[in-house]
mmCIF file with all atom_site columns, C-alpha atoms in Angstrom:
data_model
loop_
_atom_site.group_PDB
_atom_site.id
_atom_site.type_symbol
_atom_site.label_atom_id
_atom_site.label_alt_id
_atom_site.label_comp_id
_atom_site.label_asym_id
_atom_site.label_entity_id
_atom_site.label_seq_id
_atom_site.pdbx_PDB_ins_code
_atom_site.Cartn_x
_atom_site.Cartn_y
_atom_site.Cartn_z
_atom_site.occupancy
_atom_site.B_iso_or_equiv
_atom_site.pdbx_formal_charge
_atom_site.auth_seq_id
_atom_site.auth_comp_id
_atom_site.auth_asym_id
_atom_site.auth_atom_id
_atom_site.pdbx_PDB_model_num
ATOM 1   C CA . UNK A 1 1   ? -1.105  -2.644  -4.548  1.00 0.00 ? 110 UNK A CA 1
ATOM 2   C CA . UNK A 1 2   ? -4.703  -1.786  -3.155  1.00 0.00 ? 111 UNK A CA 1
ATOM 3   C CA . UNK A 1 3   ? -4.093  1.018   -1.795  1.00 0.00 ? 112 UNK A CA 1
ATOM 4   C CA . UNK A 1 4   ? -4.495  1.092   1.620   1.00 0.00 ? 113 UNK A CA 1
ATOM 5   C CA . UNK A 1 5   ? -2.582  3.257   3.944   1.00 0.00 ? 114 UNK A CA 1
ATOM 6   C CA . UNK A 1 6   ? -2.437  3.445   7.898   1.00 0.00 ? 115 UNK A CA 1
ATOM 7   C CA . UNK A 1 7   ? -1.803  5.699   10.052  1.00 0.00 ? 116 UNK A CA 1
ATOM 8   C CA . UNK A 1 8   ? 0.690   5.812   12.405  1.00 0.00 ? 117 UNK A CA 1
ATOM 9   C CA . UNK A 1 9   ? 2.896   4.195   11.144  1.00 0.00 ? 118 UNK A CA 1
ATOM 10  C CA . UNK A 1 10  ? 4.742   4.359   14.756  1.00 0.00 ? 119 UNK A CA 1
ATOM 11  C CA . UNK A 1 11  ? 3.374   4.694   17.453  1.00 0.00 ? 120 UNK A CA 1
ATOM 12  C CA . UNK A 1 12  ? 4.720   4.885   21.250  1.00 0.00 ? 121 UNK A CA 1
ATOM 13  C CA . UNK A 1 13  ? 2.042   4.972   24.233  1.00 0.00 ? 122 UNK A CA 1
ATOM 14  C CA . UNK A 1 14  ? 1.616   4.433   27.931  1.00 0.00 ? 123 UNK A CA 1
ATOM 15  C CA . UNK A 1 15  ? -0.168  0.833   30.208  1.00 0.00 ? 124 UNK A CA 1
ATOM 16  C CA . UNK A 1 16  ? -3.841  2.504   30.138  1.00 0.00 ? 125 UNK A CA 1
ATOM 17  C CA . UNK A 1 17  ? -3.687  5.387   27.639  1.00 0.00 ? 126 UNK A CA 1
ATOM 18  C CA . UNK A 1 18  ? -6.597  5.264   24.547  1.00 0.00 ? 127 UNK A CA 1
ATOM 19  C CA . UNK A 1 19  ? -5.315  4.692   21.333  1.00 0.00 ? 128 UNK A CA 1
ATOM 20  C CA . UNK A 1 20  ? -7.071  4.272   17.815  1.00 0.00 ? 129 UNK A CA 1
ATOM 21  C CA . UNK A 1 21  ? -5.253  3.390   14.662  1.00 0.00 ? 130 UNK A CA 1
ATOM 22  C CA . UNK A 1 22  ? -6.824  4.036   10.879  1.00 0.00 ? 131 UNK A CA 1
ATOM 23  C CA . UNK A 1 23  ? -6.439  2.208   7.710   1.00 0.00 ? 132 UNK A CA 1
ATOM 24  C CA . UNK A 1 24  ? -7.386  4.165   5.012   1.00 0.00 ? 133 UNK A CA 1
ATOM 25  C CA . UNK A 1 25  ? -8.476  2.388   1.676   1.00 0.00 ? 134 UNK A CA 1
ATOM 26  C CA . UNK A 1 26  ? -8.685  3.792   -2.081  1.00 0.00 ? 135 UNK A CA 1
ATOM 27  C CA . UNK A 1 27  ? -10.070 0.590   -3.937  1.00 0.00 ? 136 UNK A CA 1
ATOM 28  C CA . UNK A 1 28  ? -13.716 0.896   -2.761  1.00 0.00 ? 137 UNK A CA 1
ATOM 29  C CA . UNK A 1 29  ? -13.349 -2.421  -1.190  1.00 0.00 ? 138 UNK A CA 1
ATOM 30  C CA . UNK A 1 30  ? -16.211 -3.919  0.948   1.00 0.00 ? 139 UNK A CA 1
ATOM 31  C CA . UNK A 1 31  ? -14.671 -6.014  2.964   1.00 0.00 ? 140 UNK A CA 1
ATOM 32  C CA . UNK A 1 32  ? -12.011 -5.100  5.501   1.00 0.00 ? 141 UNK A CA 1
ATOM 33  C CA . UNK A 1 33  ? -9.698  -6.412  7.961   1.00 0.00 ? 142 UNK A CA 1
ATOM 34  C CA . UNK A 1 34  ? -7.258  -6.196  11.392  1.00 0.00 ? 143 UNK A CA 1
ATOM 35  C CA . UNK A 1 35  ? -4.769  -8.437  11.410  1.00 0.00 ? 144 UNK A CA 1
ATOM 36  C CA . UNK A 1 36  ? -2.273  -8.538  14.473  1.00 0.00 ? 145 UNK A CA 1
ATOM 37  C CA . UNK A 1 37  ? 1.394   -10.382 14.126  1.00 0.00 ? 146 UNK A CA 1
ATOM 38  C CA . UNK A 1 38  ? 3.603   -11.360 16.992  1.00 0.00 ? 147 UNK A CA 1
ATOM 39  C CA . UNK A 1 39  ? 6.125   -13.119 17.332  1.00 0.00 ? 148 UNK A CA 1
ATOM 40  C CA . UNK A 1 40  ? 5.523   -16.993 17.543  1.00 0.00 ? 149 UNK A CA 1
ATOM 41  C CA . UNK A 1 41  ? 2.229   -16.171 16.227  1.00 0.00 ? 150 UNK A CA 1
ATOM 42  C CA . UNK A 1 42  ? 2.194   -15.210 12.937  1.00 0.00 ? 151 UNK A CA 1
ATOM 43  C CA . UNK A 1 43  ? -0.908  -12.725 11.572  1.00 0.00 ? 152 UNK A CA 1
ATOM 44  C CA . UNK A 1 44  ? -4.354  -13.073 14.147  1.00 0.00 ? 153 UNK A CA 1
ATOM 45  C CA . UNK A 1 45  ? -7.459  -11.643 13.101  1.00 0.00 ? 154 UNK A CA 1
ATOM 46  C CA . UNK A 1 46  ? -8.742  -8.359  15.348  1.00 0.00 ? 155 UNK A CA 1
ATOM 47  C CA . UNK A 1 47  ? -11.966 -7.947  13.859  1.00 0.00 ? 156 UNK A CA 1
ATOM 48  C CA . UNK A 1 48  ? -13.845 -7.243  10.567  1.00 0.00 ? 157 UNK A CA 1
ATOM 49  C CA . UNK A 1 49  ? -15.954 -5.489  8.008   1.00 0.00 ? 158 UNK A CA 1
ATOM 50  C CA . UNK A 1 50  ? -18.362 -6.615  5.669   1.00 0.00 ? 159 UNK A CA 1
ATOM 51  C CA . UNK A 1 51  ? -19.131 -3.003  4.843   1.00 0.00 ? 160 UNK A CA 1
ATOM 52  C CA . UNK A 1 52  ? -20.631 -0.067  6.189   1.00 0.00 ? 161 UNK A CA 1
ATOM 53  C CA . UNK A 1 53  ? -21.353 0.005   10.033  1.00 0.00 ? 162 UNK A CA 1
ATOM 54  C CA . UNK A 1 54  ? -21.222 -4.072  9.854   1.00 0.00 ? 163 UNK A CA 1
ATOM 55  C CA . UNK A 1 55  ? -18.816 -5.519  11.907  1.00 0.00 ? 164 UNK A CA 1
ATOM 56  C CA . UNK A 1 56  ? -17.357 -8.170  13.712  1.00 0.00 ? 165 UNK A CA 1
ATOM 57  C CA . UNK A 1 57  ? -15.357 -10.212 16.074  1.00 0.00 ? 166 UNK A CA 1
ATOM 58  C CA . UNK A 1 58  ? -12.223 -12.407 15.210  1.00 0.00 ? 167 UNK A CA 1
ATOM 59  C CA . UNK A 1 59  ? -10.190 -14.052 17.137  1.00 0.00 ? 168 UNK A CA 1
ATOM 60  C CA . UNK A 1 60  ? -8.415  -12.408 19.335  1.00 0.00 ? 169 UNK A CA 1
ATOM 61  C CA . UNK A 1 61  ? -11.126 -9.314  19.957  1.00 0.00 ? 170 UNK A CA 1
ATOM 62  C CA . UNK A 1 62  ? -10.656 -8.480  23.721  1.00 0.00 ? 171 UNK A CA 1
ATOM 63  C CA . UNK A 1 63  ? -9.541  -5.103  24.645  1.00 0.00 ? 172 UNK A CA 1
ATOM 64  C CA . UNK A 1 64  ? -10.384 -4.215  20.546  1.00 0.00 ? 173 UNK A CA 1
ATOM 65  C CA . UNK A 1 65  ? -12.723 -2.226  19.044  1.00 0.00 ? 174 UNK A CA 1
ATOM 66  C CA . UNK A 1 66  ? -13.458 -1.191  15.548  1.00 0.00 ? 175 UNK A CA 1
ATOM 67  C CA . UNK A 1 67  ? -16.012 1.225   13.316  1.00 0.00 ? 176 UNK A CA 1
ATOM 68  C CA . UNK A 1 68  ? -16.443 1.972   10.203  1.00 0.00 ? 177 UNK A CA 1
ATOM 69  C CA . UNK A 1 69  ? -18.374 4.634   9.845   1.00 0.00 ? 178 UNK A CA 1
ATOM 70  C CA . UNK A 1 70  ? -17.022 4.837   5.578   1.00 0.00 ? 179 UNK A CA 1
ATOM 71  C CA . UNK A 1 71  ? -16.323 2.797   3.569   1.00 0.00 ? 180 UNK A CA 1
ATOM 72  C CA . UNK A 1 72  ? -13.059 3.753   2.744   1.00 0.00 ? 181 UNK A CA 1
ATOM 73  C CA . UNK A 1 73  ? -12.417 3.682   6.237   1.00 0.00 ? 182 UNK A CA 1
ATOM 74  C CA . UNK A 1 74  ? -12.216 1.060   8.746   1.00 0.00 ? 183 UNK A CA 1
ATOM 75  C CA . UNK A 1 75  ? -10.576 2.121   12.844  1.00 0.00 ? 184 UNK A CA 1
ATOM 76  C CA . UNK A 1 76  ? -9.147  -0.369  15.106  1.00 0.00 ? 185 UNK A CA 1
ATOM 77  C CA . UNK A 1 77  ? -9.835  1.021   18.718  1.00 0.00 ? 186 UNK A CA 1
ATOM 78  C CA . UNK A 1 78  ? -7.609  0.162   21.804  1.00 0.00 ? 187 UNK A CA 1
ATOM 79  C CA . UNK A 1 79  ? -9.822  1.043   24.435  1.00 0.00 ? 188 UNK A CA 1
ATOM 80  C CA . UNK A 1 80  ? -7.545  1.654   27.602  1.00 0.00 ? 189 UNK A CA 1
ATOM 81  C CA . UNK A 1 81  ? -3.946  0.106   25.727  1.00 0.00 ? 190 UNK A CA 1
ATOM 82  C CA . UNK A 1 82  ? -1.602  -2.893  27.756  1.00 0.00 ? 191 UNK A CA 1
ATOM 83  C CA . UNK A 1 83  ? 1.718   -3.865  27.148  1.00 0.00 ? 192 UNK A CA 1
ATOM 84  C CA . UNK A 1 84  ? 0.615   -7.022  25.643  1.00 0.00 ? 193 UNK A CA 1
ATOM 85  C CA . UNK A 1 85  ? -0.969  -5.107  23.082  1.00 0.00 ? 194 UNK A CA 1
ATOM 86  C CA . UNK A 1 86  ? 2.749   -4.454  22.096  1.00 0.00 ? 195 UNK A CA 1
ATOM 87  C CA . UNK A 1 87  ? 2.328   -5.672  18.405  1.00 0.00 ? 196 UNK A CA 1
ATOM 88  C CA . UNK A 1 88  ? 2.736   -5.207  14.704  1.00 0.00 ? 197 UNK A CA 1
ATOM 89  C CA . UNK A 1 89  ? -1.177  -4.041  13.169  1.00 0.00 ? 198 UNK A CA 1
ATOM 90  C CA . UNK A 1 90  ? -2.380  -4.688  10.127  1.00 0.00 ? 199 UNK A CA 1
ATOM 91  C CA . UNK A 1 91  ? -5.279  -4.158  7.779   1.00 0.00 ? 200 UNK A CA 1
ATOM 92  C CA . UNK A 1 92  ? -6.046  -6.055  5.161   1.00 0.00 ? 201 UNK A CA 1
ATOM 93  C CA . UNK A 1 93  ? -8.993  -5.223  2.170   1.00 0.00 ? 202 UNK A CA 1
ATOM 94  C CA . UNK A 1 94  ? -10.945 -8.446  0.558   1.00 0.00 ? 203 UNK A CA 1
ATOM 95  C CA . UNK A 1 95  ? -11.284 -7.517  -3.411  1.00 0.00 ? 204 UNK A CA 1
ATOM 96  C CA . UNK A 1 96  ? -14.764 -9.773  -5.009  1.00 0.00 ? 205 UNK A CA 1
ATOM 97  C CA . UNK A 1 97  ? -14.072 -8.461  -8.494  1.00 0.00 ? 206 UNK A CA 1
ATOM 98  C CA . UNK A 1 98  ? -14.224 -11.324 -10.722 1.00 0.00 ? 207 UNK A CA 1
ATOM 99  C CA . UNK A 1 99  ? -10.413 -12.226 -11.576 1.00 0.00 ? 208 UNK A CA 1
ATOM 100 C CA . UNK A 1 100 ? -8.562  -10.389 -8.733  1.00 0.00 ? 209 UNK A CA 1
ATOM 101 C CA . UNK A 1 101 ? -11.799 -12.182 -5.965  1.00 0.00 ? 210 UNK A CA 1
ATOM 102 C CA . UNK A 1 102 ? -10.338 -13.865 -2.865  1.00 0.00 ? 211 UNK A CA 1
ATOM 103 C CA . UNK A 1 103 ? -7.081  -11.313 -3.205  1.00 0.00 ? 212 UNK A CA 1
ATOM 104 C CA . UNK A 1 104 ? -6.610  -10.338 0.118   1.00 0.00 ? 213 UNK A CA 1
ATOM 105 C CA . UNK A 1 105 ? -4.495  -7.226  0.192   1.00 0.00 ? 214 UNK A CA 1
ATOM 106 C CA . UNK A 1 106 ? -2.146  -6.175  3.153   1.00 0.00 ? 215 UNK A CA 1
ATOM 107 C CA . UNK A 1 107 ? -1.243  -2.443  4.113   1.00 0.00 ? 216 UNK A CA 1
ATOM 108 C CA . UNK A 1 108 ? 1.887   -1.571  5.223   1.00 0.00 ? 217 UNK A CA 1
ATOM 109 C CA . UNK A 1 109 ? 1.731   -1.835  8.349   1.00 0.00 ? 218 UNK A CA 1
ATOM 110 C CA . UNK A 1 110 ? 1.962   -0.005  12.396  1.00 0.00 ? 219 UNK A CA 1
ATOM 111 C CA . UNK A 1 111 ? 4.400   -0.682  14.871  1.00 0.00 ? 220 UNK A CA 1
ATOM 112 C CA . UNK A 1 112 ? 2.409   -0.207  18.737  1.00 0.00 ? 221 UNK A CA 1
ATOM 113 C CA . UNK A 1 113 ? 4.384   -0.221  21.871  1.00 0.00 ? 222 UNK A CA 1
ATOM 114 C CA . UNK A 1 114 ? 3.126   0.116   24.630  1.00 0.00 ? 223 UNK A CA 1
ATOM 115 C CA . UNK A 1 115 ? 5.090   0.787   27.999  1.00 0.00 ? 224 UNK A CA 1
ATOM 116 C CA . UNK B 2 1   ? -10.902 -24.778 17.004  1.00 0.00 ? 100 UNK B CA 1
ATOM 117 C CA . UNK B 2 2   ? -9.488  -24.206 13.620  1.00 0.00 ? 101 UNK B CA 1
ATOM 118 C CA . UNK B 2 3   ? -5.383  -25.073 13.261  1.00 0.00 ? 102 UNK B CA 1
ATOM 119 C CA . UNK B 2 4   ? -3.343  -24.083 11.009  1.00 0.00 ? 103 UNK B CA 1
ATOM 120 C CA . UNK B 2 5   ? 0.088   -25.926 11.812  1.00 0.00 ? 104 UNK B CA 1
ATOM 121 C CA . UNK B 2 6   ? 3.006   -25.443 8.571   1.00 0.00 ? 105 UNK B CA 1
ATOM 122 C CA . UNK B 2 7   ? 6.453   -26.687 8.943   1.00 0.00 ? 106 UNK B CA 1
ATOM 123 C CA . UNK B 2 8   ? 9.175   -26.776 8.909   1.00 0.00 ? 107 UNK B CA 1
ATOM 124 C CA . UNK B 2 9   ? 9.244   -23.518 10.464  1.00 0.00 ? 108 UNK B CA 1
ATOM 125 C CA . UNK B 2 10  ? 12.466  -22.930 10.095  1.00 0.00 ? 109 UNK B CA 1
ATOM 126 C CA . UNK B 2 11  ? 14.270  -23.563 6.963   1.00 0.00 ? 110 UNK B CA 1
ATOM 127 C CA . UNK B 2 12  ? 18.060  -22.813 5.825   1.00 0.00 ? 111 UNK B CA 1
ATOM 128 C CA . UNK B 2 13  ? 18.793  -24.252 1.860   1.00 0.00 ? 112 UNK B CA 1
ATOM 129 C CA . UNK B 2 14  ? 21.469  -23.830 -0.212  1.00 0.00 ? 113 UNK B CA 1
ATOM 130 C CA . UNK B 2 15  ? 21.439  -22.008 -3.634  1.00 0.00 ? 114 UNK B CA 1
ATOM 131 C CA . UNK B 2 16  ? 20.180  -24.954 -6.371  1.00 0.00 ? 115 UNK B CA 1
ATOM 132 C CA . UNK B 2 17  ? 17.801  -26.648 -3.789  1.00 0.00 ? 116 UNK B CA 1
ATOM 133 C CA . UNK B 2 18  ? 14.798  -27.902 -4.022  1.00 0.00 ? 117 UNK B CA 1
ATOM 134 C CA . UNK B 2 19  ? 11.850  -28.468 -0.665  1.00 0.00 ? 118 UNK B CA 1
ATOM 135 C CA . UNK B 2 20  ? 9.332   -28.497 0.438   1.00 0.00 ? 119 UNK B CA 1
ATOM 136 C CA . UNK B 2 21  ? 7.240   -26.699 3.010   1.00 0.00 ? 120 UNK B CA 1
ATOM 137 C CA . UNK B 2 22  ? 3.903   -28.197 4.733   1.00 0.00 ? 121 UNK B CA 1
ATOM 138 C CA . UNK B 2 23  ? 0.376   -27.047 5.671   1.00 0.00 ? 122 UNK B CA 1
ATOM 139 C CA . UNK B 2 24  ? -1.825  -28.570 7.289   1.00 0.00 ? 123 UNK B CA 1
ATOM 140 C CA . UNK B 2 25  ? -5.707  -27.326 8.488   1.00 0.00 ? 124 UNK B CA 1
ATOM 141 C CA . UNK B 2 26  ? -8.052  -28.864 10.824  1.00 0.00 ? 125 UNK B CA 1
ATOM 142 C CA . UNK B 2 27  ? -11.267 -28.180 8.714   1.00 0.00 ? 126 UNK B CA 1
ATOM 143 C CA . UNK B 2 28  ? -13.467 -28.143 6.572   1.00 0.00 ? 127 UNK B CA 1
ATOM 144 C CA . UNK B 2 29  ? -12.243 -26.032 3.763   1.00 0.00 ? 128 UNK B CA 1
ATOM 145 C CA . UNK B 2 30  ? -11.100 -25.321 0.098   1.00 0.00 ? 129 UNK B CA 1
ATOM 146 C CA . UNK B 2 31  ? -9.839  -22.148 -0.342  1.00 0.00 ? 130 UNK B CA 1
ATOM 147 C CA . UNK B 2 32  ? -5.916  -21.851 1.260   1.00 0.00 ? 131 UNK B CA 1
ATOM 148 C CA . UNK B 2 33  ? -3.753  -19.090 0.915   1.00 0.00 ? 132 UNK B CA 1
ATOM 149 C CA . UNK B 2 34  ? 0.013   -18.454 0.554   1.00 0.00 ? 133 UNK B CA 1
ATOM 150 C CA . UNK B 2 35  ? 1.477   -15.145 1.637   1.00 0.00 ? 134 UNK B CA 1
ATOM 151 C CA . UNK B 2 36  ? 5.014   -13.777 1.429   1.00 0.00 ? 135 UNK B CA 1
ATOM 152 C CA . UNK B 2 37  ? 6.736   -11.637 3.943   1.00 0.00 ? 136 UNK B CA 1
ATOM 153 C CA . UNK B 2 38  ? 9.768   -9.812  4.571   1.00 0.00 ? 137 UNK B CA 1
ATOM 154 C CA . UNK B 2 39  ? 12.001  -8.155  7.257   1.00 0.00 ? 138 UNK B CA 1
ATOM 155 C CA . UNK B 2 40  ? 9.993   -5.192  8.420   1.00 0.00 ? 139 UNK B CA 1
ATOM 156 C CA . UNK B 2 41  ? 7.298   -5.166  5.288   1.00 0.00 ? 140 UNK B CA 1
ATOM 157 C CA . UNK B 2 42  ? 4.598   -6.484  4.701   1.00 0.00 ? 141 UNK B CA 1
ATOM 158 C CA . UNK B 2 43  ? 1.977   -9.368  3.564   1.00 0.00 ? 142 UNK B CA 1
ATOM 159 C CA . UNK B 2 44  ? 2.670   -9.967  -0.290  1.00 0.00 ? 143 UNK B CA 1
ATOM 160 C CA . UNK B 2 45  ? -0.150  -12.455 -1.830  1.00 0.00 ? 144 UNK B CA 1
ATOM 161 C CA . UNK B 2 46  ? 1.429   -15.208 -3.716  1.00 0.00 ? 145 UNK B CA 1
ATOM 162 C CA . UNK B 2 47  ? -0.629  -18.338 -3.824  1.00 0.00 ? 146 UNK B CA 1
ATOM 163 C CA . UNK B 2 48  ? -5.046  -18.397 -3.827  1.00 0.00 ? 147 UNK B CA 1
ATOM 164 C CA . UNK B 2 49  ? -6.405  -22.014 -4.499  1.00 0.00 ? 148 UNK B CA 1
ATOM 165 C CA . UNK B 2 50  ? -9.969  -22.577 -4.566  1.00 0.00 ? 149 UNK B CA 1
ATOM 166 C CA . UNK B 2 51  ? -10.162 -26.251 -5.014  1.00 0.00 ? 150 UNK B CA 1
ATOM 167 C CA . UNK B 2 52  ? -8.991  -29.628 -4.210  1.00 0.00 ? 151 UNK B CA 1
ATOM 168 C CA . UNK B 2 53  ? -6.329  -30.401 -6.650  1.00 0.00 ? 152 UNK B CA 1
ATOM 169 C CA . UNK B 2 54  ? -5.542  -26.680 -7.224  1.00 0.00 ? 153 UNK B CA 1
ATOM 170 C CA . UNK B 2 55  ? -1.747  -26.238 -8.221  1.00 0.00 ? 154 UNK B CA 1
ATOM 171 C CA . UNK B 2 56  ? -0.461  -22.981 -9.405  1.00 0.00 ? 155 UNK B CA 1
ATOM 172 C CA . UNK B 2 57  ? 3.127   -21.565 -10.349 1.00 0.00 ? 156 UNK B CA 1
ATOM 173 C CA . UNK B 2 58  ? 4.763   -18.111 -10.214 1.00 0.00 ? 157 UNK B CA 1
ATOM 174 C CA . UNK B 2 59  ? 8.914   -18.822 -11.048 1.00 0.00 ? 158 UNK B CA 1
ATOM 175 C CA . UNK B 2 60  ? 10.279  -21.195 -8.589  1.00 0.00 ? 159 UNK B CA 1
ATOM 176 C CA . UNK B 2 61  ? 7.261   -21.705 -6.279  1.00 0.00 ? 160 UNK B CA 1
ATOM 177 C CA . UNK B 2 62  ? 4.645   -24.015 -6.787  1.00 0.00 ? 161 UNK B CA 1
ATOM 178 C CA . UNK B 2 63  ? 1.645   -24.486 -4.754  1.00 0.00 ? 162 UNK B CA 1
ATOM 179 C CA . UNK B 2 64  ? -0.352  -27.325 -4.534  1.00 0.00 ? 163 UNK B CA 1
ATOM 180 C CA . UNK B 2 65  ? -3.861  -27.884 -2.077  1.00 0.00 ? 164 UNK B CA 1
ATOM 181 C CA . UNK B 2 66  ? -5.397  -31.856 -1.315  1.00 0.00 ? 165 UNK B CA 1
ATOM 182 C CA . UNK B 2 67  ? -8.522  -30.686 0.607   1.00 0.00 ? 166 UNK B CA 1
ATOM 183 C CA . UNK B 2 68  ? -9.039  -34.052 1.542   1.00 0.00 ? 167 UNK B CA 1
ATOM 184 C CA . UNK B 2 69  ? -5.909  -34.654 2.946   1.00 0.00 ? 168 UNK B CA 1
ATOM 185 C CA . UNK B 2 70  ? -5.876  -30.549 4.373   1.00 0.00 ? 169 UNK B CA 1
ATOM 186 C CA . UNK B 2 71  ? -2.865  -30.449 2.750   1.00 0.00 ? 170 UNK B CA 1
ATOM 187 C CA . UNK B 2 72  ? -1.356  -27.822 1.460   1.00 0.00 ? 171 UNK B CA 1
ATOM 188 C CA . UNK B 2 73  ? 2.303   -27.786 0.030   1.00 0.00 ? 172 UNK B CA 1
ATOM 189 C CA . UNK B 2 74  ? 4.869   -25.018 -1.119  1.00 0.00 ? 173 UNK B CA 1
ATOM 190 C CA . UNK B 2 75  ? 7.515   -26.401 -3.390  1.00 0.00 ? 174 UNK B CA 1
ATOM 191 C CA . UNK B 2 76  ? 10.377  -24.378 -4.033  1.00 0.00 ? 175 UNK B CA 1
ATOM 192 C CA . UNK B 2 77  ? 13.028  -25.271 -7.278  1.00 0.00 ? 176 UNK B CA 1
ATOM 193 C CA . UNK B 2 78  ? 16.421  -24.393 -7.619  1.00 0.00 ? 177 UNK B CA 1
ATOM 194 C CA . UNK B 2 79  ? 16.334  -21.808 -4.166  1.00 0.00 ? 178 UNK B CA 1
ATOM 195 C CA . UNK B 2 80  ? 17.710  -18.548 -4.637  1.00 0.00 ? 179 UNK B CA 1
ATOM 196 C CA . UNK B 2 81  ? 18.901  -15.914 -2.332  1.00 0.00 ? 180 UNK B CA 1
ATOM 197 C CA . UNK B 2 82  ? 16.002  -13.691 -3.031  1.00 0.00 ? 181 UNK B CA 1
ATOM 198 C CA . UNK B 2 83  ? 13.421  -15.759 -2.304  1.00 0.00 ? 182 UNK B CA 1
ATOM 199 C CA . UNK B 2 84  ? 14.584  -15.884 1.294   1.00 0.00 ? 183 UNK B CA 1
ATOM 200 C CA . UNK B 2 85  ? 11.394  -14.358 3.514   1.00 0.00 ? 184 UNK B CA 1
ATOM 201 C CA . UNK B 2 86  ? 8.988   -16.097 5.191   1.00 0.00 ? 185 UNK B CA 1
ATOM 202 C CA . UNK B 2 87  ? 6.340   -17.492 3.681   1.00 0.00 ? 186 UNK B CA 1
ATOM 203 C CA . UNK B 2 88  ? 2.478   -17.957 5.683   1.00 0.00 ? 187 UNK B CA 1
ATOM 204 C CA . UNK B 2 89  ? -0.472  -20.120 4.524   1.00 0.00 ? 188 UNK B CA 1
ATOM 205 C CA . UNK B 2 90  ? -4.186  -19.081 5.686   1.00 0.00 ? 189 UNK B CA 1
ATOM 206 C CA . UNK B 2 91  ? -7.062  -20.953 5.892   1.00 0.00 ? 190 UNK B CA 1
ATOM 207 C CA . UNK B 2 92  ? -10.343 -18.703 6.083   1.00 0.00 ? 191 UNK B CA 1
ATOM 208 C CA . UNK B 2 93  ? -12.254 -20.038 9.650   1.00 0.00 ? 192 UNK B CA 1
ATOM 209 C CA . UNK B 2 94  ? -15.807 -20.679 7.452   1.00 0.00 ? 193 UNK B CA 1
ATOM 210 C CA . UNK B 2 95  ? -14.555 -22.174 4.678   1.00 0.00 ? 194 UNK B CA 1
ATOM 211 C CA . UNK B 2 96  ? -15.268 -19.703 2.203   1.00 0.00 ? 195 UNK B CA 1
ATOM 212 C CA . UNK B 2 97  ? -15.162 -16.431 0.748   1.00 0.00 ? 196 UNK B CA 1
ATOM 213 C CA . UNK B 2 98  ? -15.606 -13.929 3.187   1.00 0.00 ? 197 UNK B CA 1
ATOM 214 C CA . UNK B 2 99  ? -11.488 -13.782 4.140   1.00 0.00 ? 198 UNK B CA 1
ATOM 215 C CA . UNK B 2 100 ? -11.987 -14.428 7.471   1.00 0.00 ? 199 UNK B CA 1
ATOM 216 C CA . UNK B 2 101 ? -8.041  -16.110 8.021   1.00 0.00 ? 200 UNK B CA 1
ATOM 217 C CA . UNK B 2 102 ? -6.540  -18.312 10.163  1.00 0.00 ? 201 UNK B CA 1
ATOM 218 C CA . UNK B 2 103 ? -2.441  -17.966 9.300   1.00 0.00 ? 202 UNK B CA 1
ATOM 219 C CA . UNK B 2 104 ? 0.157   -20.731 10.659  1.00 0.00 ? 203 UNK B CA 1
ATOM 220 C CA . UNK B 2 105 ? 3.369   -19.613 12.492  1.00 0.00 ? 204 UNK B CA 1
ATOM 221 C CA . UNK B 2 106 ? 4.950   -19.222 9.093   1.00 0.00 ? 205 UNK B CA 1
ATOM 222 C CA . UNK B 2 107 ? 8.285   -20.292 7.706   1.00 0.00 ? 206 UNK B CA 1
ATOM 223 C CA . UNK B 2 108 ? 11.238  -18.499 8.092   1.00 0.00 ? 207 UNK B CA 1
ATOM 224 C CA . UNK B 2 109 ? 13.059  -19.555 5.095   1.00 0.00 ? 208 UNK B CA 1
ATOM 225 C CA . UNK B 2 110 ? 17.225  -18.235 4.488   1.00 0.00 ? 209 UNK B CA 1
ATOM 226 C CA . UNK B 2 111 ? 18.760  -19.679 0.798   1.00 0.00 ? 210 UNK B CA 1
ATOM 227 C CA . UNK B 2 112 ? 22.634  -19.356 1.847   1.00 0.00 ? 211 UNK B CA 1
ATOM 228 C CA . UNK B 2 113 ? 25.253  -19.298 -1.363  1.00 0.00 ? 212 UNK B CA 1
#
């Protein structure tokens, strides 16, 4: 357990509204990631961050933006939510410490429903 | 485009039997990861395989990596009910250690008495 929390854990929203999901970690891990999980697709990378204010797009970034102003927080924003963004969203962090290198830890997930 | 394919996608086993899950990927990478997910839960890291020929074992699970064949296997020995879960393999997009993973679709394992 890498001390990763996600908020909210569940959210129902309407099409067209902006939504922000928060990932908070207490391990001072430099790398952080946002994934979405959908039936039949496994997990797909949305955005990632290599450090404060250093972010980049992943495999399915359209319609999403991210921000990282502090090491411990990584925010995912759906600028105008659509029904296709109904999913379970997972945050992850990567430890680069010797002995734990390459181990990616996942948060508990946020279930988002867009009506 | 990097593709990661797992098979089978569904596996129903009897307790005490052995079976293997296969993970094929389409690009050069010497890093492969296995995760377990229980229903409604998050992902738990099982194995990190970092080089060709790497083999790791934990209890009834053993994972191996053949980078030349672009193939990893997860072998289950003498399955027990507690192993019922979905298992994912994942490969780093850049073949390095940045952690930008492409996941397979997962293998849903059900172990029956």
